[in-house]
CSV table of C-alpha atoms in Angstrom, one decimal:
chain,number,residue,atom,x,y,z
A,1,UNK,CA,0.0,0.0,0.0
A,2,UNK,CA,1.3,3.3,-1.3
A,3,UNK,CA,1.4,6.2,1.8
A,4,UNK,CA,0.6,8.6,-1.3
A,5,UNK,CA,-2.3,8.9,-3.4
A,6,UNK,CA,-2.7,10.5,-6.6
A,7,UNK,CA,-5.9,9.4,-8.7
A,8,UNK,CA,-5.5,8.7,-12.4
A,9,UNK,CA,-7.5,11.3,-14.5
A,10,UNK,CA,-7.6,11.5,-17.9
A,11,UNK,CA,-6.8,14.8,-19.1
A,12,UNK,CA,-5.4,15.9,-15.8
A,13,UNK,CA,-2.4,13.6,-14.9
A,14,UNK,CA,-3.0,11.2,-18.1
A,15,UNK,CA,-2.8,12.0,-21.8
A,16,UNK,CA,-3.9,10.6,-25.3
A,17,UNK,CA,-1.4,13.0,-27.2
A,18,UNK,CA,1.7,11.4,-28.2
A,19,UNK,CA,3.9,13.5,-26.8
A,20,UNK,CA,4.6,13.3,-22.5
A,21,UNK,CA,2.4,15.1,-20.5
A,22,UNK,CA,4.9,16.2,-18.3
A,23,UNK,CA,8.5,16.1,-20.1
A,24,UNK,CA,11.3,14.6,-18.6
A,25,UNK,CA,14.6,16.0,-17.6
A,26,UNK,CA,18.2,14.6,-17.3
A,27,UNK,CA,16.9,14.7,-13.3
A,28,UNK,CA,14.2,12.3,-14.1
A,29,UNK,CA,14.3,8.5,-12.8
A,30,UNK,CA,14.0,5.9,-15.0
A,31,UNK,CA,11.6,2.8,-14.4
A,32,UNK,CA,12.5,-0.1,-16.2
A,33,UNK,CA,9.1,-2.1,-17.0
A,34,UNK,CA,9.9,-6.0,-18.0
A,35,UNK,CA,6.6,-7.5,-19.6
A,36,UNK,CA,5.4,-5.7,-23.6
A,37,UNK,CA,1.4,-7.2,-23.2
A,38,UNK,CA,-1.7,-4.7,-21.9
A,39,UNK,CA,0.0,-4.3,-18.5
A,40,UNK,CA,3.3,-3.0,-19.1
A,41,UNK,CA,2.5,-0.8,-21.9
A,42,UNK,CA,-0.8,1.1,-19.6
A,43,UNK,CA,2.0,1.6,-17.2
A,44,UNK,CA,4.3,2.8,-19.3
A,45,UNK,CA,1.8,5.0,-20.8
A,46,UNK,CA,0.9,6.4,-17.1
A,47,UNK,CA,4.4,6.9,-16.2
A,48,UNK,CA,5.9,8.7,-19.4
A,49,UNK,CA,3.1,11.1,-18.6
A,50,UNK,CA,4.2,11.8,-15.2
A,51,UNK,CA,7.6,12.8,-16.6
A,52,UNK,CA,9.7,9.8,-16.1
A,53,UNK,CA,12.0,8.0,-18.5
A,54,UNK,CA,10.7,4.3,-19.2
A,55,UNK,CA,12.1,1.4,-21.3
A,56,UNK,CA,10.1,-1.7,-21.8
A,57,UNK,CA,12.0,-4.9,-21.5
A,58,UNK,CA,9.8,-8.1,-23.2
A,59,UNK,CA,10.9,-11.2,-24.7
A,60,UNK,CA,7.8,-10.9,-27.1
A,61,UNK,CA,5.8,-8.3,-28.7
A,62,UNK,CA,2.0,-8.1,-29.9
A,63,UNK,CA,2.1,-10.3,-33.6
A,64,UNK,CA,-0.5,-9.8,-36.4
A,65,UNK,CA,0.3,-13.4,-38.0
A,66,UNK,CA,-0.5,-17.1,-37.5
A,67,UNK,CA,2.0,-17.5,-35.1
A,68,UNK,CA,0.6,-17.8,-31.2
A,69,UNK,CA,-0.1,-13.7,-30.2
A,70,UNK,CA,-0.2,-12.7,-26.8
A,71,UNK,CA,-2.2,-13.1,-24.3
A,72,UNK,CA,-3.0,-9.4,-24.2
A,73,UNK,CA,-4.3,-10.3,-27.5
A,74,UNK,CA,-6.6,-13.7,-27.1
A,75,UNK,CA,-8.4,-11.7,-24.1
A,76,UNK,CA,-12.3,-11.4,-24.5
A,77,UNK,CA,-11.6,-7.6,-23.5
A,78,UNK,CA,-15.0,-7.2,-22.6
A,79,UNK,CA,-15.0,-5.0,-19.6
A,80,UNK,CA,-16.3,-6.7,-16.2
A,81,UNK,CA,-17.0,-6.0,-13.4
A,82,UNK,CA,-15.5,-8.2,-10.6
A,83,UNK,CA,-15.7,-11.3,-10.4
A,84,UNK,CA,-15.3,-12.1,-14.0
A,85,UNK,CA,-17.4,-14.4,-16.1
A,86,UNK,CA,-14.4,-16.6,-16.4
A,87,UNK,CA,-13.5,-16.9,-13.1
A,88,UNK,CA,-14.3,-16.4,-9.1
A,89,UNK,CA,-11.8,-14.4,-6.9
A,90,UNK,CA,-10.4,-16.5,-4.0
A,91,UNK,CA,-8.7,-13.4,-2.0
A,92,UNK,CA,-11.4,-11.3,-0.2
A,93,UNK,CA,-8.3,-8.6,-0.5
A,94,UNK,CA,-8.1,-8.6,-4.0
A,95,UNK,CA,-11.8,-8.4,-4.9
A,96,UNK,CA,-12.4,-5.3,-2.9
A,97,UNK,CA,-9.6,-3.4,-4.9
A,98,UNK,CA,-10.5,-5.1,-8.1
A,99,UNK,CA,-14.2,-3.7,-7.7
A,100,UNK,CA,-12.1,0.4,-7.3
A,101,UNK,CA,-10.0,-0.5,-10.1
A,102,UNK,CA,-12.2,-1.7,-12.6
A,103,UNK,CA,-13.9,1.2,-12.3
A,104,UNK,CA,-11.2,3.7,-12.8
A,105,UNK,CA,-10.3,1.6,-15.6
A,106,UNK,CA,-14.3,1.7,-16.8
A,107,UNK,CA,-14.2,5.8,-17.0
A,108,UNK,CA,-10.8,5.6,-19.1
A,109,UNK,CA,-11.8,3.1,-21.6
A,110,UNK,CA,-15.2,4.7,-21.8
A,111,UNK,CA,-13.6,8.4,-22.8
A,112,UNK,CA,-11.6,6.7,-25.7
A,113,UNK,CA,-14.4,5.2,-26.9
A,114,UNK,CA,-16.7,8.2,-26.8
A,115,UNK,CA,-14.2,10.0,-29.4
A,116,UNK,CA,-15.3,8.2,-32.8
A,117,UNK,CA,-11.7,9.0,-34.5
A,118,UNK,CA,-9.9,7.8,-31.2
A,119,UNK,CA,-12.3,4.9,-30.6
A,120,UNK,CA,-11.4,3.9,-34.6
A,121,UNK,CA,-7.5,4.1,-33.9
A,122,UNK,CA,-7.7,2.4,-30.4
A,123,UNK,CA,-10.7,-0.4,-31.3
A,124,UNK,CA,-12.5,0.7,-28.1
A,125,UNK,CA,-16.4,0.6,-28.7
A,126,UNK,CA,-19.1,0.9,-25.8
A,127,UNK,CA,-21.6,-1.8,-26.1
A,128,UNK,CA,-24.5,-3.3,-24.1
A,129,UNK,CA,-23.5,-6.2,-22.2
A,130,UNK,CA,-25.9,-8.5,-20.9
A,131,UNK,CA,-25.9,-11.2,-18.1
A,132,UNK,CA,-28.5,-13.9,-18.5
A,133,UNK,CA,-30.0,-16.5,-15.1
A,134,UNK,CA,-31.8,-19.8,-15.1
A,135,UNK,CA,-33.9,-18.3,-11.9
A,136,UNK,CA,-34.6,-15.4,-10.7
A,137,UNK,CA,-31.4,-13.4,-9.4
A,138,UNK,CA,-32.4,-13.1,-6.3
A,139,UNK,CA,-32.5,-16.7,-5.4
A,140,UNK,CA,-28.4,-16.3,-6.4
A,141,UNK,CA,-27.3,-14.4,-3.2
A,142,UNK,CA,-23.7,-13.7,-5.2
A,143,UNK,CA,-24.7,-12.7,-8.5
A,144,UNK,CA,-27.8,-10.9,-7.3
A,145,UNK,CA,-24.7,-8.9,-4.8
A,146,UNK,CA,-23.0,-8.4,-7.7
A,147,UNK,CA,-25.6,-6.4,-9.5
A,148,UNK,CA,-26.8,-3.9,-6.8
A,149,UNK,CA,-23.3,-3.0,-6.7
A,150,UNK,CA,-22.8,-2.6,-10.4
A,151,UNK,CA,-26.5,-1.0,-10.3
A,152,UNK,CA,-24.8,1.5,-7.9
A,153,UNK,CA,-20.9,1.6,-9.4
A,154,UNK,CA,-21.4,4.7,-12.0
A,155,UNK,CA,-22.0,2.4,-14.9
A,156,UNK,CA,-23.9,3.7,-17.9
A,157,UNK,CA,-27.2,2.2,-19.1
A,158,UNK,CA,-27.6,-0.3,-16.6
A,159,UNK,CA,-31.4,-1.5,-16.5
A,160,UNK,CA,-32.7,-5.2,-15.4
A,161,UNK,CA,-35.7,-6.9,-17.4
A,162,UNK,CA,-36.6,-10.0,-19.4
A,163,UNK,CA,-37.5,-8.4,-22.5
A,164,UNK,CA,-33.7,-8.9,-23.4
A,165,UNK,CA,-34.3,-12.6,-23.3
A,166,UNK,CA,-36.5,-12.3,-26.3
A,167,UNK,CA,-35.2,-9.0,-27.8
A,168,UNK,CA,-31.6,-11.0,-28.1
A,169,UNK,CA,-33.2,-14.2,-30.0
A,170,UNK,CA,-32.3,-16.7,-26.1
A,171,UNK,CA,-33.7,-19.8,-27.2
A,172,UNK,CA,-36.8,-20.2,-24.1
A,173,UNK,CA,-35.5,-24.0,-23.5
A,174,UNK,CA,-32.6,-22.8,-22.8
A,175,UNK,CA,-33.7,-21.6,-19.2
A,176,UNK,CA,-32.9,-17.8,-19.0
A,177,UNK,CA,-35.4,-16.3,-16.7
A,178,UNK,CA,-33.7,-13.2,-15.5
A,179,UNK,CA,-31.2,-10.8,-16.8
A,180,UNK,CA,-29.6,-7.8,-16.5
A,181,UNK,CA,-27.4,-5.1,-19.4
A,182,UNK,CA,-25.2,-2.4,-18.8
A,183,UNK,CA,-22.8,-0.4,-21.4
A,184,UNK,CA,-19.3,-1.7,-21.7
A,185,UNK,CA,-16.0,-1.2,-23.3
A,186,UNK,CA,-15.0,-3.9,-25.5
A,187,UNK,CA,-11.6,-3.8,-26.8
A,188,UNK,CA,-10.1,-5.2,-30.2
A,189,UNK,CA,-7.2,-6.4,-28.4
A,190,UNK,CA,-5.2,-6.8,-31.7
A,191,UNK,CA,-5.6,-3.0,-32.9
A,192,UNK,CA,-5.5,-1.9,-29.7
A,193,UNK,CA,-2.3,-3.3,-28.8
A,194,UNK,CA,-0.9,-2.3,-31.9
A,195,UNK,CA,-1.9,1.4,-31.1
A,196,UNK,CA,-0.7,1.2,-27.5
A,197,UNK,CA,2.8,0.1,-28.7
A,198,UNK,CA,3.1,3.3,-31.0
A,199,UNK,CA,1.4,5.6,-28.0
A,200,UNK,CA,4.1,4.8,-25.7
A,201,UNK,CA,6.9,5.1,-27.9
A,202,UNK,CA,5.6,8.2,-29.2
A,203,UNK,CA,5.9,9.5,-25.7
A,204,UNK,CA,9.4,8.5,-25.3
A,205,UNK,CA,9.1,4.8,-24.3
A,206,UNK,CA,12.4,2.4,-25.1
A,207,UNK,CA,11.5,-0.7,-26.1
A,208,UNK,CA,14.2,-3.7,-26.1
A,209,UNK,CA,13.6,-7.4,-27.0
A,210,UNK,CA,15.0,-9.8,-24.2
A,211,UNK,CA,14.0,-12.9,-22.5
A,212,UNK,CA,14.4,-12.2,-18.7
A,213,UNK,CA,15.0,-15.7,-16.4
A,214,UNK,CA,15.0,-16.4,-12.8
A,215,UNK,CA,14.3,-14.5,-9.8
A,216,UNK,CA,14.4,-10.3,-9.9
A,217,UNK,CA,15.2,-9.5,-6.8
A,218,UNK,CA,18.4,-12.1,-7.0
A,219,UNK,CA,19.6,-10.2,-9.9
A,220,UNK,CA,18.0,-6.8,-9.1
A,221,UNK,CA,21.4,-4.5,-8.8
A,222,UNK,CA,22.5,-6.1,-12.4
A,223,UNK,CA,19.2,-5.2,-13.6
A,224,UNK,CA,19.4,-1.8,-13.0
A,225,UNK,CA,23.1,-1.3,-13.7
A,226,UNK,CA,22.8,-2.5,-16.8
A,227,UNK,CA,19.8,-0.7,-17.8
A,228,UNK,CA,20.6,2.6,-15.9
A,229,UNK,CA,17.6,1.9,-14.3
A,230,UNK,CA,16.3,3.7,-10.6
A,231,UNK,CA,13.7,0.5,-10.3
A,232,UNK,CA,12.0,-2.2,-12.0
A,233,UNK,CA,8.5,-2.7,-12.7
A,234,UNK,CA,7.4,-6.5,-13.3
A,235,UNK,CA,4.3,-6.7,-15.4
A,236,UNK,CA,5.2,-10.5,-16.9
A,237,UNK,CA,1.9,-12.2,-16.0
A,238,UNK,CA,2.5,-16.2,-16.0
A,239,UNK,CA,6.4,-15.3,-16.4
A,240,UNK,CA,5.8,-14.2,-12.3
A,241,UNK,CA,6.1,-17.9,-11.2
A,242,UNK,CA,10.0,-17.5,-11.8
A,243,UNK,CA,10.4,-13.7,-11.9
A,244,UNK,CA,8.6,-13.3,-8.6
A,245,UNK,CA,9.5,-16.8,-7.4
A,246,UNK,CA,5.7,-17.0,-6.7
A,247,UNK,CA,4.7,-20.5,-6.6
A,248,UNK,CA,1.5,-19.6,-6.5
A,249,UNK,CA,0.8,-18.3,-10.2
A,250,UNK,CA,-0.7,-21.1,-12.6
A,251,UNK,CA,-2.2,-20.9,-15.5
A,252,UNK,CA,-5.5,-20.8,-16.5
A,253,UNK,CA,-5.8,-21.9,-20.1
A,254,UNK,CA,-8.8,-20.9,-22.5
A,255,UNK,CA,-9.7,-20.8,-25.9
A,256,UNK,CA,-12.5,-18.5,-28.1
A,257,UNK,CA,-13.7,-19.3,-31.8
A,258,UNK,CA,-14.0,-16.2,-33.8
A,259,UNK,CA,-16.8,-16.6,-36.2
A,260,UNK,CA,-17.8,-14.2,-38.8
A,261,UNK,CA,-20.2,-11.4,-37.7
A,262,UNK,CA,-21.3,-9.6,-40.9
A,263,UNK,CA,-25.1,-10.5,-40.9
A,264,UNK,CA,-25.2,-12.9,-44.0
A,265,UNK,CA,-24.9,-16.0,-42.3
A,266,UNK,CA,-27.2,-14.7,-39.2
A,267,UNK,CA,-28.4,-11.6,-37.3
A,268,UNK,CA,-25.4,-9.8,-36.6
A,269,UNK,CA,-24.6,-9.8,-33.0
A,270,UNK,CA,-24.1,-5.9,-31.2
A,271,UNK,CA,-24.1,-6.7,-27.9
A,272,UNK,CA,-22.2,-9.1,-25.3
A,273,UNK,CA,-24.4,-12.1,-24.1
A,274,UNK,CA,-22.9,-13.7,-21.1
A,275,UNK,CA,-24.1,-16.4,-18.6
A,276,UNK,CA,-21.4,-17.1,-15.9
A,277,UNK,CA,-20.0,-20.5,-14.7
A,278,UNK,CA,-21.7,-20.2,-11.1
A,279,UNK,CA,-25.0,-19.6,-12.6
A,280,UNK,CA,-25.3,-21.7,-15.6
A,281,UNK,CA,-27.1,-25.1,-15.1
A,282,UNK,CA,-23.8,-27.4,-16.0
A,283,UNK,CA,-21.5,-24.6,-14.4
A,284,UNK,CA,-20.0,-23.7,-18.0
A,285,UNK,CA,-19.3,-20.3,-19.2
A,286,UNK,CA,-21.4,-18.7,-22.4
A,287,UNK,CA,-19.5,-16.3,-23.4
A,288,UNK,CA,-20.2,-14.2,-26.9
A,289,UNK,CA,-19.0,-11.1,-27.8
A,290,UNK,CA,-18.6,-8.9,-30.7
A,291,UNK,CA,-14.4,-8.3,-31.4
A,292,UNK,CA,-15.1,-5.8,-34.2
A,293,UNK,CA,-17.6,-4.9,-36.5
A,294,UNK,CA,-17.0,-8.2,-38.4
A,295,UNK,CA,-15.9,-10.5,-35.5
A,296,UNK,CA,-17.8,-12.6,-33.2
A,297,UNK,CA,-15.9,-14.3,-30.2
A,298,UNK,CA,-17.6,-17.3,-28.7
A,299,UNK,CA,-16.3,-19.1,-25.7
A,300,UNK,CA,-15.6,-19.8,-23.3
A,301,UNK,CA,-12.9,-22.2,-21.6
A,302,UNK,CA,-11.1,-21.8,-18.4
A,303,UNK,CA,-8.6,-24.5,-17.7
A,304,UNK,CA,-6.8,-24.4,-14.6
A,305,UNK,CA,-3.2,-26.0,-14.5
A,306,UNK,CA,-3.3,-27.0,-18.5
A,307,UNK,CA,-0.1,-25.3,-19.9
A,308,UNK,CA,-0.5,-27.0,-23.4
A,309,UNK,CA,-1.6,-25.4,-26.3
A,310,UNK,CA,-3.0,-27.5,-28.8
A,311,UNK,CA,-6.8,-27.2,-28.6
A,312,UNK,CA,-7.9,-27.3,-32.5
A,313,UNK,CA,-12.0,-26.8,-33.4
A,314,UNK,CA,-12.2,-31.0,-33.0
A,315,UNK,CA,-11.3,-30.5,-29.2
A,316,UNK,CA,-14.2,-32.0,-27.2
A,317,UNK,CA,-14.1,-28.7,-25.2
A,318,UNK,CA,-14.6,-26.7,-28.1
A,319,UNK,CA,-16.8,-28.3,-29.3
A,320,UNK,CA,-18.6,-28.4,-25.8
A,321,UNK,CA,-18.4,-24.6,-26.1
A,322,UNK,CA,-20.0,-24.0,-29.5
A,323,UNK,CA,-22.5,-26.9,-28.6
A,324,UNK,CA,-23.8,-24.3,-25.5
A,325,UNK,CA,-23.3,-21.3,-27.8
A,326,UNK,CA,-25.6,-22.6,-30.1
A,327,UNK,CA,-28.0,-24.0,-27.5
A,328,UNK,CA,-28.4,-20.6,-26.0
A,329,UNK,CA,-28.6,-18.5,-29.5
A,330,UNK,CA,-29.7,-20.9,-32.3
A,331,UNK,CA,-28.9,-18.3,-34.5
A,332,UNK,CA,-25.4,-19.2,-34.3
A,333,UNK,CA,-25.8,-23.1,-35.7
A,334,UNK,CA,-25.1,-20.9,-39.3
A,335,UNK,CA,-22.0,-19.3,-38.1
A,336,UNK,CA,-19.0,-19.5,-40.5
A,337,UNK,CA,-15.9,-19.6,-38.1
A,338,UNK,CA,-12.9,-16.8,-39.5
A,339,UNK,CA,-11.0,-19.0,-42.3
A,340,UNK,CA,-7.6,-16.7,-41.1
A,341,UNK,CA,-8.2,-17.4,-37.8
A,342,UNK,CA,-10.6,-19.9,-36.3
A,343,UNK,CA,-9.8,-20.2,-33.0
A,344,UNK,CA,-7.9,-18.2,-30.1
A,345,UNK,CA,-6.4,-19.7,-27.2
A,346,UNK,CA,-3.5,-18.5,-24.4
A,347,UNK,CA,-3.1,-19.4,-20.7
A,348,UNK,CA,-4.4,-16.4,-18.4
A,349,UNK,CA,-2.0,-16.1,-16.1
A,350,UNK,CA,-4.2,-17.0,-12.4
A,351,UNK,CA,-2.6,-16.6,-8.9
A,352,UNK,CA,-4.0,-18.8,-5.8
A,353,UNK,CA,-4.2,-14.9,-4.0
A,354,UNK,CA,-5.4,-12.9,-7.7
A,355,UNK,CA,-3.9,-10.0,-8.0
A,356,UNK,CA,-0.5,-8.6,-6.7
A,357,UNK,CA,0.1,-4.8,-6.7
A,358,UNK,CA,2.9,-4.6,-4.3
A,359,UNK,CA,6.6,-3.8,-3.9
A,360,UNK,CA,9.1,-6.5,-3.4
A,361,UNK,CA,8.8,-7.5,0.5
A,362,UNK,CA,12.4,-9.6,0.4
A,363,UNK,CA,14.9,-6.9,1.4
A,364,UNK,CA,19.1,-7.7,1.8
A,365,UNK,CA,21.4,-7.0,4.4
A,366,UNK,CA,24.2,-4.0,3.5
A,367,UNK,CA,26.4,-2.5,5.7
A,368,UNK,CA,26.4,1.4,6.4
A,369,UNK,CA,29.6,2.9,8.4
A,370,UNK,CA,29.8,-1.2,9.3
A,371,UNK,CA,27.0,-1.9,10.5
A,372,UNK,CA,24.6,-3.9,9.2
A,373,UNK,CA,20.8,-2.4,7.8
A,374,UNK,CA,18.1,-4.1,5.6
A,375,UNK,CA,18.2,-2.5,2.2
A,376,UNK,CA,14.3,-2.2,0.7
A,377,UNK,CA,14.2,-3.9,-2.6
A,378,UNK,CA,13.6,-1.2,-6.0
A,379,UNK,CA,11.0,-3.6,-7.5
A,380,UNK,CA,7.5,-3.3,-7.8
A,381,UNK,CA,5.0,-5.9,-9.2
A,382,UNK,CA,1.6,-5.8,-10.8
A,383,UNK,CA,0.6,-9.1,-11.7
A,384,UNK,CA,-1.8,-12.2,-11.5
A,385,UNK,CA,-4.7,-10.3,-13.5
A,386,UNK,CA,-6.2,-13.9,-14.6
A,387,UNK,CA,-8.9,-12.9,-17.2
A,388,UNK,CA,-9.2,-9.0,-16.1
A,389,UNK,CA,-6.3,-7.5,-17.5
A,390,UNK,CA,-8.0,-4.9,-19.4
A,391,UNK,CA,-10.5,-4.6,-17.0
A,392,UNK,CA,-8.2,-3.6,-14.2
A,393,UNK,CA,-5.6,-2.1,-16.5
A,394,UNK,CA,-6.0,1.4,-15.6
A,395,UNK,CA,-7.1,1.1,-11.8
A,396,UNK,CA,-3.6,-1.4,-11.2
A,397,UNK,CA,-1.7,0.7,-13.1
A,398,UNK,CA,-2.9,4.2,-11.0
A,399,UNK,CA,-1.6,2.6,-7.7
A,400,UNK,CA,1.4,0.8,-9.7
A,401,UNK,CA,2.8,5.0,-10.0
A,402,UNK,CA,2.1,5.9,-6.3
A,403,UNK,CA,4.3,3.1,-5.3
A,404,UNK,CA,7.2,3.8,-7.8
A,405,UNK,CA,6.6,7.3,-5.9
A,406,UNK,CA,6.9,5.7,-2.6
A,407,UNK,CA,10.3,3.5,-4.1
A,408,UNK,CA,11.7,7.0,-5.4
A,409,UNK,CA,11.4,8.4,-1.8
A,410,UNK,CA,13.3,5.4,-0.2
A,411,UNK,CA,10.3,4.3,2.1
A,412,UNK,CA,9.7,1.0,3.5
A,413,UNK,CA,7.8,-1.9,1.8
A,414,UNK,CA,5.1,-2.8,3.4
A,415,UNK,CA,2.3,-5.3,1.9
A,416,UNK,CA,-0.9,-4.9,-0.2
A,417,UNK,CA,-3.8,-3.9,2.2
A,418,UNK,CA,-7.1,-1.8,1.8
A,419,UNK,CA,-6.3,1.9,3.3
A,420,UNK,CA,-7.4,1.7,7.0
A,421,UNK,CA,-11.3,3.1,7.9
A,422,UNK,CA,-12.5,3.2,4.0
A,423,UNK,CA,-15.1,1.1,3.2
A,424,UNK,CA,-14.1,0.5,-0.6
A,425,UNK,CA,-17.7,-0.6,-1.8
A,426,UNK,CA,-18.6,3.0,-0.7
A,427,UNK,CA,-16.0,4.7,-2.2
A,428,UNK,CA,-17.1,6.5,-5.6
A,429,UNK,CA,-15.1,6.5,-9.0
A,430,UNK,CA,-15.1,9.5,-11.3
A,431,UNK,CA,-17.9,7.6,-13.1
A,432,UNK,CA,-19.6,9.1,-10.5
A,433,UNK,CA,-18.3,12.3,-8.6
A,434,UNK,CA,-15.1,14.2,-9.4
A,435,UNK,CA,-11.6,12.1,-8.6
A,436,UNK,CA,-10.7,14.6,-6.3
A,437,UNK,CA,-14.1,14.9,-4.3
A,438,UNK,CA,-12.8,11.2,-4.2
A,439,UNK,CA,-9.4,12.3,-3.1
A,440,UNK,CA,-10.5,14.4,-0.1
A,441,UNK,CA,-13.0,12.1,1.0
A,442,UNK,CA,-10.6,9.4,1.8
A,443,UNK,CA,-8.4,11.3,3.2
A,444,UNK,CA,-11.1,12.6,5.8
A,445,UNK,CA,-11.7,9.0,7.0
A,446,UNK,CA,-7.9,8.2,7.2
């Protein structure tokens, strides 16, 4: 937990010029960011704008071919709020700050998306989600929780009715009974990526191909020697189960056809349709969601501990997947799947705990007029996003900078923890009230 706290605002202490918000000067300290997918390059974007020099260290960049793409880019990138469709939070911890940075994240996302040119560039479009229940929500103490909170987070267009049972073509034997919508950013992961990379470098980002092994904080001083570097930021998702020596990441493999979504084959599909593993009647995901204005992303598969990637369309899970798909929107038994690319898959990278946004605890023993003192370690992680990455992006990524403040100032580590008296559910995004309203309100109940 960071002692400072400086919201992230979009036009205030975050730009979409490519150029630095605040330039930086031979004074400035350099953050080296190892890890090129969604994470890394939103905090690379957040940093360069508060005036610091960055490079980006990946062994792998975002990839427009047939070879296997990122996992930044097989994401659904359909904004959630917590917990996600593909999977439940363990770490009580972790869900309460997922639910404040989501929505920072939400109010980001949805101001690129409400600039048409931007939105083009950036493959940000807000559409209706919707969340579909064999019973009525209430009788789902979770999920019906989960939507008074939404109902009350600062979403747009949130509304709860059956009509979008019928209005969406559900097939009745199907058993949706209840739903819910609310408008959400979905993200073309691909052309998003793509523009993220020439953002960052625009505003004075480094980027340098490498693969990274072992332990950090073993080989931390090398690190930053070598890269002139005043601390390290490790955004390397799965790659955290060496880099972190966290025995607790695994993956969590899944997979999503992409079908085309033009409207010759069937009614082309505008809005997410979404019934979650704890509420559907065999507890397996439906997930479908429009990529693009031509792509239609149906899943889904969440496969904890299975590192292999060789599902094909014959895979019984896949075909499991469409079989539900089709069950629950007959419209899709006509779908053509994309000849270029039929089906995504990638390993989420999942953590026993969720998510880490936390300095390095370990510290090391160095002697100062000969005496020995325990040395704070100059790394900071932001990691173990399972299936949320672009969901929390912005929200991690706001509290990743106050800590690389607190690194900067030589103050002690201490270990991820909601800020003392605040009731986070309570606590209001700019989707609702103005960040700093926000600001000063915490501050009066610390």
């Amino acid at each position: 937990m960071s002692v400072v706290d400086h919201p992230l605002i979009l036009g205030e202490n975050l730009s979409l010029e490519p150029f630095p918000q605040q330039s930086p000067d031979g004074t400035s300290s350099t953050v080296l960011i190892v890890g090129g997918g969604v994470t890394g390059l939103i905090n690379a974007w957040v940093l360069l704008d508060r005036g610091y020099h960055v490079t980006v260290v990946s062994k792998e960049w975002a990839s427009f071919t047939e070879q296997q793409r990122l996992t930044s880019q097989i994401a659904g990138a359909l904004w959630e709020f917590p917990p996600a469709v593909c999977g439940q939070h363990t770490d009580i911890l972790s869900l309460k700050k997922s639910k404040h940075w989501c929505m920072v994240a939400y109010d980001i996302w949805t101001a690129i998306a409400s600039n048409p040119s931007l939105a083009a560039l950036a493959g940000v479009q807000m559409r209706a989600s919707n969340f579909f229940f064999p019973c009525p929500i209430e009788n789902l103490p979770a999920q019906y929780h989960k939507m008074e909170e939404i109902a009350a987070s600062g979403v747009h267009g949130f509304s709860r009715s059956i009509e979008s049972i019928h209005k969406h073509g559900i097939d009745p034997r199907y058993g949706a009974v209840d739903a819910y919508e609310h408008l959400a950013p979905v993200i073309d992961t691909d052309r998003c990526m793509e523009w993220l990379m020439l953002l960052v470098q625009s505003k004075g980002a480094k980027f340098h191909t490498e693969t990274i092994t072992s332990d950090l904080f073993t080989q931390e001083q090398e690190i930053l020697h070598r890269f002139s570097a005043d601390l390290i930021l490790n955004c390397t998702g799965l790659s955290a189960l060496s880099l972190a020596g966290d025995k607790t990441c695994y993956p969590l493999r899944g997979a999503l056809i992409r079908v085309i979504n033009d409207g010759e084959d069937f009614p082309k599909v505008e809005s997410s349709l979404a019934i979650t593993a704890d509420a559907a009647q065999d507890s397996e995901i439906v997930f479908i969601v429009p990529r693009n204005d031509n792509i239609l992303l149906i899943g889904g598969v969440a496969q904890p501990g299975r590192w292999d990637l060789d599902l094909t369309l014959d895979s019984p899970e896949i075909n499991r997947m469409r079989a539900r798909a089709e069950a629950f929107l007959p419209s899709l038994k006509h779908a053509r799947v994309d000849p270029e690319y039929p089906i995504a898959q990638g390993l989420r990278p999942a953590r026993e705990r969720n998510i880490r946004v936390e300095r390095e605890l370990r510290t090391r023993t160095v002697y100062l007029h000969g005496e020995p003192t325990e040395e704070p370690s100059r790394i900071i992680h932001n990691y173990g996003h399972g299936g949320s990455g672009w969901s929390l992006s912005f929200g991690c990524t706001a509290d990743v900078a106050n800590l690389v403040e607190d690194v900067l100032h030589n103050l002690p580590a201490s270990k991820m923890k909601l800020q003392e008296k605040i009731a986070v559910d309570n606590v209001r995004t700019p989707a609702q009230m103005d960040s700093r309203l926000v600001s000063e309100a915490i501050r009066a109940r610390l």
